PDB file of C-alpha atoms in Angstrom:
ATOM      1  CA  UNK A   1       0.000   0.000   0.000  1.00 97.00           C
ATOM      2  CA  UNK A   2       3.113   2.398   0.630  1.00 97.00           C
ATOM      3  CA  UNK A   3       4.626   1.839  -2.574  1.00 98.00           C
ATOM      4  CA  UNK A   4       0.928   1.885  -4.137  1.00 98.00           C
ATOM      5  CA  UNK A   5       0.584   5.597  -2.741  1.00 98.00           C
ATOM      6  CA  UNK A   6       4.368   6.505  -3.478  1.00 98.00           C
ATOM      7  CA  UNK A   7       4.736   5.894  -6.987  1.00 98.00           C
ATOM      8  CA  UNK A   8       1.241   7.070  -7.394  1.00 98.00           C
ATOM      9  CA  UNK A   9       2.104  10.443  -5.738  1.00 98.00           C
ATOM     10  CA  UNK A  10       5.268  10.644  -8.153  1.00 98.00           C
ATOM     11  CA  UNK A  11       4.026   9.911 -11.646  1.00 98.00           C
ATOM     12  CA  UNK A  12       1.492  12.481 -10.551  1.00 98.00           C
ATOM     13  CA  UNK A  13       4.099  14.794  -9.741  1.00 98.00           C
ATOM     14  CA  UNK A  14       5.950  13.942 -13.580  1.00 98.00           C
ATOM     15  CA  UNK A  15       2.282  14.476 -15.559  1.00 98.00           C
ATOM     16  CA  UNK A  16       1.794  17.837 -13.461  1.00 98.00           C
ATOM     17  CA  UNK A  17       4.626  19.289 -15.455  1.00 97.00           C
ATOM     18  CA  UNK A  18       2.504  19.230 -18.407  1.00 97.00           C
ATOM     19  CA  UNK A  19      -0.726  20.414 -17.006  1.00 97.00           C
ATOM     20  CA  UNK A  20      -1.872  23.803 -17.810  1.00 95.00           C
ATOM     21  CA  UNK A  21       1.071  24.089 -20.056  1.00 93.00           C
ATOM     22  CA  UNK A  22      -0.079  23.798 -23.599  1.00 89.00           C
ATOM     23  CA  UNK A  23       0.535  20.049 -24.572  1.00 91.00           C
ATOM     24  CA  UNK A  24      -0.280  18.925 -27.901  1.00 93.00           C
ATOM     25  CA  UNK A  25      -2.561  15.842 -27.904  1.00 94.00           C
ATOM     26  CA  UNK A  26      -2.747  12.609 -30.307  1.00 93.00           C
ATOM     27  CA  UNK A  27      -5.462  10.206 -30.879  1.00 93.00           C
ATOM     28  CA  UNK A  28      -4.740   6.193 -30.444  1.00 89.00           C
ATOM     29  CA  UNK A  29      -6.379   4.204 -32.435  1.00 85.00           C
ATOM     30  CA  UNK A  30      -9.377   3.482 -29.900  1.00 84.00           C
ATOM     31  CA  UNK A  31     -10.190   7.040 -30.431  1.00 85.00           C
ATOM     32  CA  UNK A  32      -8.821   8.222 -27.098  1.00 89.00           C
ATOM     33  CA  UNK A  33      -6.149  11.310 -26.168  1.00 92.00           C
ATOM     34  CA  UNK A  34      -2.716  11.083 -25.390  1.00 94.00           C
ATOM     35  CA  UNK A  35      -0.019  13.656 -24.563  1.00 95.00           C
ATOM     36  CA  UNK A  36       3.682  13.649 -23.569  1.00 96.00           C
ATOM     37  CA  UNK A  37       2.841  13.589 -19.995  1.00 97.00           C
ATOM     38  CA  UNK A  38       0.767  10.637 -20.283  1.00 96.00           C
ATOM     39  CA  UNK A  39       3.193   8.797 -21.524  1.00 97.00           C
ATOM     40  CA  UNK A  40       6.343  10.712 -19.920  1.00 97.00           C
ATOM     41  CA  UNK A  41       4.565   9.810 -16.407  1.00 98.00           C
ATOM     42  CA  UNK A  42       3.948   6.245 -17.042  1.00 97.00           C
ATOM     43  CA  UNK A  43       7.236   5.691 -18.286  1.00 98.00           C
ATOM     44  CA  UNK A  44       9.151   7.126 -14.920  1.00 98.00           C
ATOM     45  CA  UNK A  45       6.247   4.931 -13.034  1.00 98.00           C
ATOM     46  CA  UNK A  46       7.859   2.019 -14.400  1.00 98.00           C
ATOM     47  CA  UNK A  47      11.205   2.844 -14.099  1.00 98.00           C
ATOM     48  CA  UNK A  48      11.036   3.459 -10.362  1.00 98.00           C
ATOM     49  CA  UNK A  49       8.880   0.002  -9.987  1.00 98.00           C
ATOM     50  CA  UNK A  50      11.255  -1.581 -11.901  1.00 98.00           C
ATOM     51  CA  UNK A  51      14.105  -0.687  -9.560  1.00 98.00           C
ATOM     52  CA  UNK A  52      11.950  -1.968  -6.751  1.00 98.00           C
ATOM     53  CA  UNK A  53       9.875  -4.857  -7.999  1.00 98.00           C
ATOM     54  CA  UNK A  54      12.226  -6.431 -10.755  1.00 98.00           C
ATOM     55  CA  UNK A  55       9.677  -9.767 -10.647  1.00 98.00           C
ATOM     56  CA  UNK A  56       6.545  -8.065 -10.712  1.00 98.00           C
ATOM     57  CA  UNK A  57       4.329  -7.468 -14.212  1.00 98.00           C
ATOM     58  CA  UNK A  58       3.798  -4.023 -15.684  1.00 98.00           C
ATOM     59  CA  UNK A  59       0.754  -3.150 -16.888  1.00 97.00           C
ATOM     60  CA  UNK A  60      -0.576   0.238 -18.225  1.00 95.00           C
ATOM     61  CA  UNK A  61      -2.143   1.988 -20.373  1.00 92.00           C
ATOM     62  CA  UNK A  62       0.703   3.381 -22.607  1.00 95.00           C
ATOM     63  CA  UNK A  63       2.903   1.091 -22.971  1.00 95.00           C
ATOM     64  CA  UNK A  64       3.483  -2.578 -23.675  1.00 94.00           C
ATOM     65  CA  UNK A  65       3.093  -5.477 -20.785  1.00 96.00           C
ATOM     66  CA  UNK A  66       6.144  -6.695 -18.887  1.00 97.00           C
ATOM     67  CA  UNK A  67       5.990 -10.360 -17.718  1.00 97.00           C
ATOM     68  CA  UNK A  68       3.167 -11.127 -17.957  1.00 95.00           C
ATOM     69  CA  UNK A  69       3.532 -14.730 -16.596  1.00 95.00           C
ATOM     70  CA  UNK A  70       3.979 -13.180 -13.177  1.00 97.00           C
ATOM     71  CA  UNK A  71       2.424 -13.782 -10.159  1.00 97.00           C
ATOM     72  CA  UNK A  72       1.993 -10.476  -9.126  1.00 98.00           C
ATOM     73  CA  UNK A  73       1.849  -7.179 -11.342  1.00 98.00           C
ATOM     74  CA  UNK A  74       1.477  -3.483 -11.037  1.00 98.00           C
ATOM     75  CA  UNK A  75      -1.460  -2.125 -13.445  1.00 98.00           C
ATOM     76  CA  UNK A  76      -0.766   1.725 -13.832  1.00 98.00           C
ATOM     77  CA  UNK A  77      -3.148   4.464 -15.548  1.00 97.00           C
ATOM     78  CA  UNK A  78      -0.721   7.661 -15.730  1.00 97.00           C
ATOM     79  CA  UNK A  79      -3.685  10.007 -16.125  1.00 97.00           C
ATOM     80  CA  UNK A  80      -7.315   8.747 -15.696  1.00 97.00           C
ATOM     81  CA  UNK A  81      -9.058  11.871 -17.256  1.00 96.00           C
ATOM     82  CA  UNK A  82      -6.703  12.920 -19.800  1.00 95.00           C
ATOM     83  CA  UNK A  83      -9.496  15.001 -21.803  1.00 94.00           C
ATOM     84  CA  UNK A  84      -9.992  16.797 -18.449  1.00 95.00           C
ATOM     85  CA  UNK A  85      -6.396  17.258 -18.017  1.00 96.00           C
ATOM     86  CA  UNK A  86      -5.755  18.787 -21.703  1.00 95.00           C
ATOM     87  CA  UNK A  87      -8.911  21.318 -20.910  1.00 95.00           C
ATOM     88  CA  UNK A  88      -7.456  22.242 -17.764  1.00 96.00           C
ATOM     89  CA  UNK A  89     -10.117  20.601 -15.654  1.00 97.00           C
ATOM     90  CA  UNK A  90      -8.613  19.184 -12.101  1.00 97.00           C
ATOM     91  CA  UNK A  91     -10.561  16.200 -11.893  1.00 97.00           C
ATOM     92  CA  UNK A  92      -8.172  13.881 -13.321  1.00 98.00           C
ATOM     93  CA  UNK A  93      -5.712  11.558 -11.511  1.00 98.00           C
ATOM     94  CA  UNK A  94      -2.965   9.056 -11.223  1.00 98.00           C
ATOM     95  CA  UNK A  95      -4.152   5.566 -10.648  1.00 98.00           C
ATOM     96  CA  UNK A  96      -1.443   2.897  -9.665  1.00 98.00           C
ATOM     97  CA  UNK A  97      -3.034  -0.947  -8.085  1.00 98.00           C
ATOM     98  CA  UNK A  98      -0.932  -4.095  -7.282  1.00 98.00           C
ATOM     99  CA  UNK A  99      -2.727  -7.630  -8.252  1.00 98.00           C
ATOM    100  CA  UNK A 100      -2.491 -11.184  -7.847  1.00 97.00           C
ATOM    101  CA  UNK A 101      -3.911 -12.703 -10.616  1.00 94.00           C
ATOM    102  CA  UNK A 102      -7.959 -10.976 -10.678  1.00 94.00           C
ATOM    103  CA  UNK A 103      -7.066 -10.013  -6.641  1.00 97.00           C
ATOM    104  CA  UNK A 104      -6.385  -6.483  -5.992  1.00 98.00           C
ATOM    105  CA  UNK A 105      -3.874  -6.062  -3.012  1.00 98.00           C
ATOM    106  CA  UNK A 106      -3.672  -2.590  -3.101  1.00 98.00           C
ATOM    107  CA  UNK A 107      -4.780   0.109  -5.111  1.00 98.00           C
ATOM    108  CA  UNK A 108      -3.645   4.134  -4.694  1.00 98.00           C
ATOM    109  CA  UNK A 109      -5.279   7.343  -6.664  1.00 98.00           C
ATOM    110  CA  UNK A 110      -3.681  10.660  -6.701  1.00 98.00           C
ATOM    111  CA  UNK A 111      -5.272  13.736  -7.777  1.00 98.00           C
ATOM    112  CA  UNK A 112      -2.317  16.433  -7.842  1.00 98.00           C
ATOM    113  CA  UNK A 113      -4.020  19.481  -8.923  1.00 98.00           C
ATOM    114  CA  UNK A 114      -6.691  19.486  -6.140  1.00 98.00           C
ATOM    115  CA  UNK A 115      -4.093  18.157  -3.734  1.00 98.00           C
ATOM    116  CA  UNK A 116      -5.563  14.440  -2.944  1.00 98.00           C
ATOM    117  CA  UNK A 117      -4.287  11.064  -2.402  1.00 98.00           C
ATOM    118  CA  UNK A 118      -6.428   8.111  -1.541  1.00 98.00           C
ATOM    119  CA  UNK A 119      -4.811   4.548  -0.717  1.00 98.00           C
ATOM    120  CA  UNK A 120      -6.708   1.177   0.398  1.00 98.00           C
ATOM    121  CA  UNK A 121      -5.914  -2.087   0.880  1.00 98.00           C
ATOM    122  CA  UNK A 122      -7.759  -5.175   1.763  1.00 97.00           C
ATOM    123  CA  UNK A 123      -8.130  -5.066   5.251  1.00 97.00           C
ATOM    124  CA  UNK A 124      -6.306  -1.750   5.476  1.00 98.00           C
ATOM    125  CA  UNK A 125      -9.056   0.504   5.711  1.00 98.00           C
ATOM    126  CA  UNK A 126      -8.867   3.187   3.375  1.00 98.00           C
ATOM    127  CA  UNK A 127      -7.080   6.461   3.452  1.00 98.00           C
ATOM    128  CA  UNK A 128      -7.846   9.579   1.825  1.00 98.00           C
ATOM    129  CA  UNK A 129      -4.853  12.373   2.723  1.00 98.00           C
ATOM    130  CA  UNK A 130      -3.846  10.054   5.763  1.00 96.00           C
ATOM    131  CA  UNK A 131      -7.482   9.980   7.482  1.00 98.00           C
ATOM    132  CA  UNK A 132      -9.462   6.961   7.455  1.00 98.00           C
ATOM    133  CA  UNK A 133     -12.468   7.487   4.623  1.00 98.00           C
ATOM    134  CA  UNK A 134     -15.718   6.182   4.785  1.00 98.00           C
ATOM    135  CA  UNK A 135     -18.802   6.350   2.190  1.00 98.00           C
ATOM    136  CA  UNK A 136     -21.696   8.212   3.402  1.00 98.00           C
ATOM    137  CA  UNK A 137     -24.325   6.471   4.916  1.00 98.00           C
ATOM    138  CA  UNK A 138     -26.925   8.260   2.451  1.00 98.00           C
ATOM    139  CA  UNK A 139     -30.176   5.274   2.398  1.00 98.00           C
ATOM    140  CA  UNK A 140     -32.271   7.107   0.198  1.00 98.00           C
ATOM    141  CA  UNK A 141     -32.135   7.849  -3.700  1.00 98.00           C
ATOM    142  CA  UNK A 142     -34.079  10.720  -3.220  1.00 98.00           C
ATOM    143  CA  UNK A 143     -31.077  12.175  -1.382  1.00 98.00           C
ATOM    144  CA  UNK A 144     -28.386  10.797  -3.423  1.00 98.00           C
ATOM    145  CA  UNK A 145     -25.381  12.019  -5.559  1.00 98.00           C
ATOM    146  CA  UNK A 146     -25.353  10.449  -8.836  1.00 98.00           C
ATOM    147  CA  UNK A 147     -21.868  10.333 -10.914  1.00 98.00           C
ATOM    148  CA  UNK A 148     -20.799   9.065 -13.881  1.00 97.00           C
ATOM    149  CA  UNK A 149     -17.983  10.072 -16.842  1.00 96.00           C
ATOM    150  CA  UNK A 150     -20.405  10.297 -19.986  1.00 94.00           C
ATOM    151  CA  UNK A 151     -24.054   9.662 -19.682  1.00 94.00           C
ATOM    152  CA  UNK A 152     -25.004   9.432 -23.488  1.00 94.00           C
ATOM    153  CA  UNK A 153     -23.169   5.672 -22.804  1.00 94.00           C
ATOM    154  CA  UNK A 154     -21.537   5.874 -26.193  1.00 91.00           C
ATOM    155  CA  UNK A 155     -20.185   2.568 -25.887  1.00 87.00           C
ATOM    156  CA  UNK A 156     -23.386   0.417 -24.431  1.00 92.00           C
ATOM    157  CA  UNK A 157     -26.271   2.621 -25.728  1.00 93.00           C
ATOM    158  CA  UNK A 158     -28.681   0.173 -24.453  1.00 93.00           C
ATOM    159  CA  UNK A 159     -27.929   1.957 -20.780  1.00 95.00           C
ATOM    160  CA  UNK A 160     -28.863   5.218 -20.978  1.00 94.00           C
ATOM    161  CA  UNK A 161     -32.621   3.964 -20.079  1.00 95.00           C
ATOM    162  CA  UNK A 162     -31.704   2.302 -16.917  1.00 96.00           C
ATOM    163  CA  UNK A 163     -29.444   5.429 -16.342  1.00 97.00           C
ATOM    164  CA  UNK A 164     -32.092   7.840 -17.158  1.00 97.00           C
ATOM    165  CA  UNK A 165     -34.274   5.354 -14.463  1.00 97.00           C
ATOM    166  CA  UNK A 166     -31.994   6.050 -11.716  1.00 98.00           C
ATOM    167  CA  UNK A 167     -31.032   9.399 -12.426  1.00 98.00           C
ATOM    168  CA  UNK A 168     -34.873  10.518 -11.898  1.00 98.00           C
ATOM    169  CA  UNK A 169     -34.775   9.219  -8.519  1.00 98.00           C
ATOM    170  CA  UNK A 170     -31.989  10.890  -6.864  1.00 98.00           C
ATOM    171  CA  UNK A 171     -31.048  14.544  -5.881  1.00 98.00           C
ATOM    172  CA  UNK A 172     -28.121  15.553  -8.059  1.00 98.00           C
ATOM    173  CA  UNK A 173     -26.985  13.804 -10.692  1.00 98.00           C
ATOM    174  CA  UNK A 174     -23.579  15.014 -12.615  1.00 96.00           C
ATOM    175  CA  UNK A 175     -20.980  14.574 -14.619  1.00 94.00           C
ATOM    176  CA  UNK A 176     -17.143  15.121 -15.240  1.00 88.00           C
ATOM    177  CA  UNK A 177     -16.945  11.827 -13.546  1.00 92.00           C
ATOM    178  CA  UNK A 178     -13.366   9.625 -14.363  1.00 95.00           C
ATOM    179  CA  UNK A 179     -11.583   9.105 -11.630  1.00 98.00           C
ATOM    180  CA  UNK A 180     -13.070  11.441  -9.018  1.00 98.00           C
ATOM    181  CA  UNK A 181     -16.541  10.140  -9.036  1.00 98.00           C
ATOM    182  CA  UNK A 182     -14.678   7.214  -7.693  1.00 98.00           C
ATOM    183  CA  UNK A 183     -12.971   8.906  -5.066  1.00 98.00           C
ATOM    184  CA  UNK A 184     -15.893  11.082  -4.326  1.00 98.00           C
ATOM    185  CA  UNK A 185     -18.171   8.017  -3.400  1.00 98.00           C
ATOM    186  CA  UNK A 186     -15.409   6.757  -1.217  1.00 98.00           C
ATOM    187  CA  UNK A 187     -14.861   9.554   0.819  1.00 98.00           C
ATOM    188  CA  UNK A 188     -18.305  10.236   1.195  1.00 98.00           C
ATOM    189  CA  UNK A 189     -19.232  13.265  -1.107  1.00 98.00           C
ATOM    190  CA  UNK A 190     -21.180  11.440  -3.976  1.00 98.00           C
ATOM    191  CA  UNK A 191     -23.174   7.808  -3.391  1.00 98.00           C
ATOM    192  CA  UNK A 192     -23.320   6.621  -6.838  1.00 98.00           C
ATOM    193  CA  UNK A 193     -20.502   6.448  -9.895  1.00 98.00           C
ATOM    194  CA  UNK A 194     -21.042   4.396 -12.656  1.00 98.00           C
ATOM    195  CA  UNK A 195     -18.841   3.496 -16.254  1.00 97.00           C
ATOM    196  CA  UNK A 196     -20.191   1.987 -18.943  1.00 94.00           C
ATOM    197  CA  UNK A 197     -16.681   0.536 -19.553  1.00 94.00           C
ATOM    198  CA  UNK A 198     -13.793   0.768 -18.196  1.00 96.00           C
ATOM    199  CA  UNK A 199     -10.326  -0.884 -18.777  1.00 95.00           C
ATOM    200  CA  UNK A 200      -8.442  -2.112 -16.405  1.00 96.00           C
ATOM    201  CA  UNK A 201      -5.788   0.613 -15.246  1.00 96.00           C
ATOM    202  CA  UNK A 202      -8.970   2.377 -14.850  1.00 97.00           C
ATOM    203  CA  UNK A 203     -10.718   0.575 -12.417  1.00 98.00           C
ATOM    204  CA  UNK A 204      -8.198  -1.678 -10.532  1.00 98.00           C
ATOM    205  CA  UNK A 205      -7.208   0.877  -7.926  1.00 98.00           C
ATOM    206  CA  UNK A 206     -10.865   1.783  -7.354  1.00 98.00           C
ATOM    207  CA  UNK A 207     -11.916  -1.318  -6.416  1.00 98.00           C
ATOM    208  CA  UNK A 208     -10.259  -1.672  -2.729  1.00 98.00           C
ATOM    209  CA  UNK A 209     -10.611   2.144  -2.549  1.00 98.00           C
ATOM    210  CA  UNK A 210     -14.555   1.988  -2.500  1.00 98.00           C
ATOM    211  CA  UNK A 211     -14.757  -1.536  -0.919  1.00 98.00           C
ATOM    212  CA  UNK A 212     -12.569  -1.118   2.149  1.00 98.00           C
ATOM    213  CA  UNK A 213     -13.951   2.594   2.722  1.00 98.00           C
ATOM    214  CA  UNK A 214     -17.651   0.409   2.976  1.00 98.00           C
ATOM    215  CA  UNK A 215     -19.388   0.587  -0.169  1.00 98.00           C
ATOM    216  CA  UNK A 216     -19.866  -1.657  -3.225  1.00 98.00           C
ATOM    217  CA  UNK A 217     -17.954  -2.177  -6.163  1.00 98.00           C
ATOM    218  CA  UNK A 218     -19.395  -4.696  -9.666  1.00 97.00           C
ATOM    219  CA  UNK A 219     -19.932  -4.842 -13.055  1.00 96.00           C
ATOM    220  CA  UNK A 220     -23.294  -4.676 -14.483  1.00 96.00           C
ATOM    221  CA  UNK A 221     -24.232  -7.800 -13.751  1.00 95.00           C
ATOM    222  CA  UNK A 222     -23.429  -7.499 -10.028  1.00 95.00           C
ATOM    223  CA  UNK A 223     -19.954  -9.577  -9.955  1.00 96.00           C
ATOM    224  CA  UNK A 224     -17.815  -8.044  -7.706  1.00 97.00           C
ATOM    225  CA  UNK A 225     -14.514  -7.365  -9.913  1.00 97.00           C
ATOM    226  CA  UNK A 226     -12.196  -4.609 -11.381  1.00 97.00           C
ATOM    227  CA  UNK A 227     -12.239  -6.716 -14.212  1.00 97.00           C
ATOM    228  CA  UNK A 228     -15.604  -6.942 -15.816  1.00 96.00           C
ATOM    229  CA  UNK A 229     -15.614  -4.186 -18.243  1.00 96.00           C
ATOM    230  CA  UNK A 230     -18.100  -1.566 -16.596  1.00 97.00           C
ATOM    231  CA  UNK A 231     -18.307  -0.486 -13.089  1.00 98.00           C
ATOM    232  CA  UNK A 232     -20.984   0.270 -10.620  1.00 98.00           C
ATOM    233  CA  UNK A 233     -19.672   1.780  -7.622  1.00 98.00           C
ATOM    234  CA  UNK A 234     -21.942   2.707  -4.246  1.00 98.00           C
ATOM    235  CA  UNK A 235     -21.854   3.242  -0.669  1.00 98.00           C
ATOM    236  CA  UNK A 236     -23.014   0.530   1.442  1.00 98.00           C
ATOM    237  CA  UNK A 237     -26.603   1.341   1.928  1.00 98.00           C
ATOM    238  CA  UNK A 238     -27.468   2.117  -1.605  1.00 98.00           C
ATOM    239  CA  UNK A 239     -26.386  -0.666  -3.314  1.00 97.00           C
ATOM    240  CA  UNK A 240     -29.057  -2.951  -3.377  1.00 96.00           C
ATOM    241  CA  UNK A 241     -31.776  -0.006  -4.899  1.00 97.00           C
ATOM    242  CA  UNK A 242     -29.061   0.996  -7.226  1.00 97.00           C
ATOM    243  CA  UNK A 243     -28.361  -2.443  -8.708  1.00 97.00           C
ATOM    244  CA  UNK A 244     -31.931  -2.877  -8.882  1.00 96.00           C
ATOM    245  CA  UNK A 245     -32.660  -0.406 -11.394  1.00 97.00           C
ATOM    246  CA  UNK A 246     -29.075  -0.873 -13.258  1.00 97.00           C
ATOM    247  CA  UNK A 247     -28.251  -4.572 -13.314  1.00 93.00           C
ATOM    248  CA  UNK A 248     -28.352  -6.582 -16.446  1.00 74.00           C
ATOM    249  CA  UNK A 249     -29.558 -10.047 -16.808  1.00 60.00           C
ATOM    250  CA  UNK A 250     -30.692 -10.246 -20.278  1.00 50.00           C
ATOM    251  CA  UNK A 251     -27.406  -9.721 -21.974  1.00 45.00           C
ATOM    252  CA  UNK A 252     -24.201 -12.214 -22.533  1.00 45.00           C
ATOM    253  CA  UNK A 253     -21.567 -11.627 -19.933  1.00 46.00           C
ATOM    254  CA  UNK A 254     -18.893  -9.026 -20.827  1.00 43.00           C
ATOM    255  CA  UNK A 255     -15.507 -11.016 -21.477  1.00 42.00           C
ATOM    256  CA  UNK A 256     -13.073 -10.460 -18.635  1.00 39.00           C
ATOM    257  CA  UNK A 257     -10.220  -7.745 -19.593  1.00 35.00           C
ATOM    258  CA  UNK A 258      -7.428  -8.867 -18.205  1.00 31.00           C
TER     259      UNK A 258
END
């Protein structure tokens, strides 16, 4: 969990270099935006995990896997958010989770330009700026937060219904969610975040960061994983209306990205 939160807090540190400075951006051939500093900060990530796990796996989102026969690896997202980043919008973050095979043992999120660092591990509690953080204990839709990234669900279009269902029922309901919907549910300032999909960089930190600060993290169809595609993330007392309205059980599985 230390060396979760560590490198986290540096190849934060690297990618800050480049925000609000200007950075030309490319488009990989999934559609999404890249910049120097994702890549810059991913590439120093490895580098210093390299130097202190020389047997673990590297996996991100930039670059190619390192052995990926081993036991354990390190999954690293340099910046979750990079179209907020390039629009100099500060809810974007650097995501850094250790595994064992599907198991998350520890997951970190760093958030640089609004000064926030969250770290959890299984049994470890959860730890947002060194306190302990715990999901609100909101019971109610009708008083909920509502989060998530992009709610036209470009991907899945077959969810903006269900979304549209839920998002009538609570109190706010907004957007600009990446990342810090995520940590916003954790530390008790938002109930719901969900993701239509989601790779895994992008959700493997956020698993033990929701689940050991006392809410829920699954996919769509309920599984609790940071590998199933799509993420619905809630605090404790929620998640049984939430999955009510959002769960799927007409549809194939989504294959495991792994």
């Amino acid at each position: 969990m230390q060396a979760a939160a560590e490198v986290a807090r540096f190849a934060a540190s690297v990618a800050m270099q480049w925000y609000n400075a200007g950075v030309s951006v490319e488009t990989k051939g999934d559609g999404s935006p890249v910049t120097i500093a994702d890549r810059e900060a991913e590439r120093q990530a490895r580098a210093w995990l390299e130097e202190r796990f020389p047997a673990y796996g590297l996996f991100g989102e930039e670059f190619d896997t390192v052995r990926s026969d081993a036991p354990r690896r390190w999954i690293l997202d340099p910046i979750d958010g990079t179209k907020a980043f390039v629009r100099g919008v500060p809810l974007w973050g650097t995501l850094v989770a250790c595994c064992e095979g599907d198991t998350v043992l520890a997951g970190a999120a760093c958030y640089p330009a609004v000064n926030e660092l969250v770290v959890a591990a299984p049994g470890e509690g959860c730890w947002w700026n060194g306190n302990r953080a715990q999901v609100s204990t909101v019971s109610a839709l009708r008083e909920a937060t509502l989060l998530t990234t992009d709610d036209r669900f470009l991907e899945r279009k077959h969810r903006r219904e269900p979304w549209r269902a839920l998002a009538s029922e609570v109190a706010v309901c907004r957007t600009w969610g990446d990342c810090y919907g995520y940590l916003l549910v954790a530390t008790g300032r938002a109930e719901i975040m969900v993701d239509d999909i989601v790779n895994p960089w992008d959700a493997a930190a956020m698993y033990p960061l929701i689940t050991e600060a006392g809410g829920r993290f699954s996919d769509w169809k309920g599984y609790p994983t940071a590998f199933g595609g799509d993420v619905i993330a809630t605090n404790g007392a929620l998640a049984n209306a939430t999955r009510r309205i959002l769960l799927e059980s007409d549809v194939p599985p989504t294959p495991v990205l792994a």
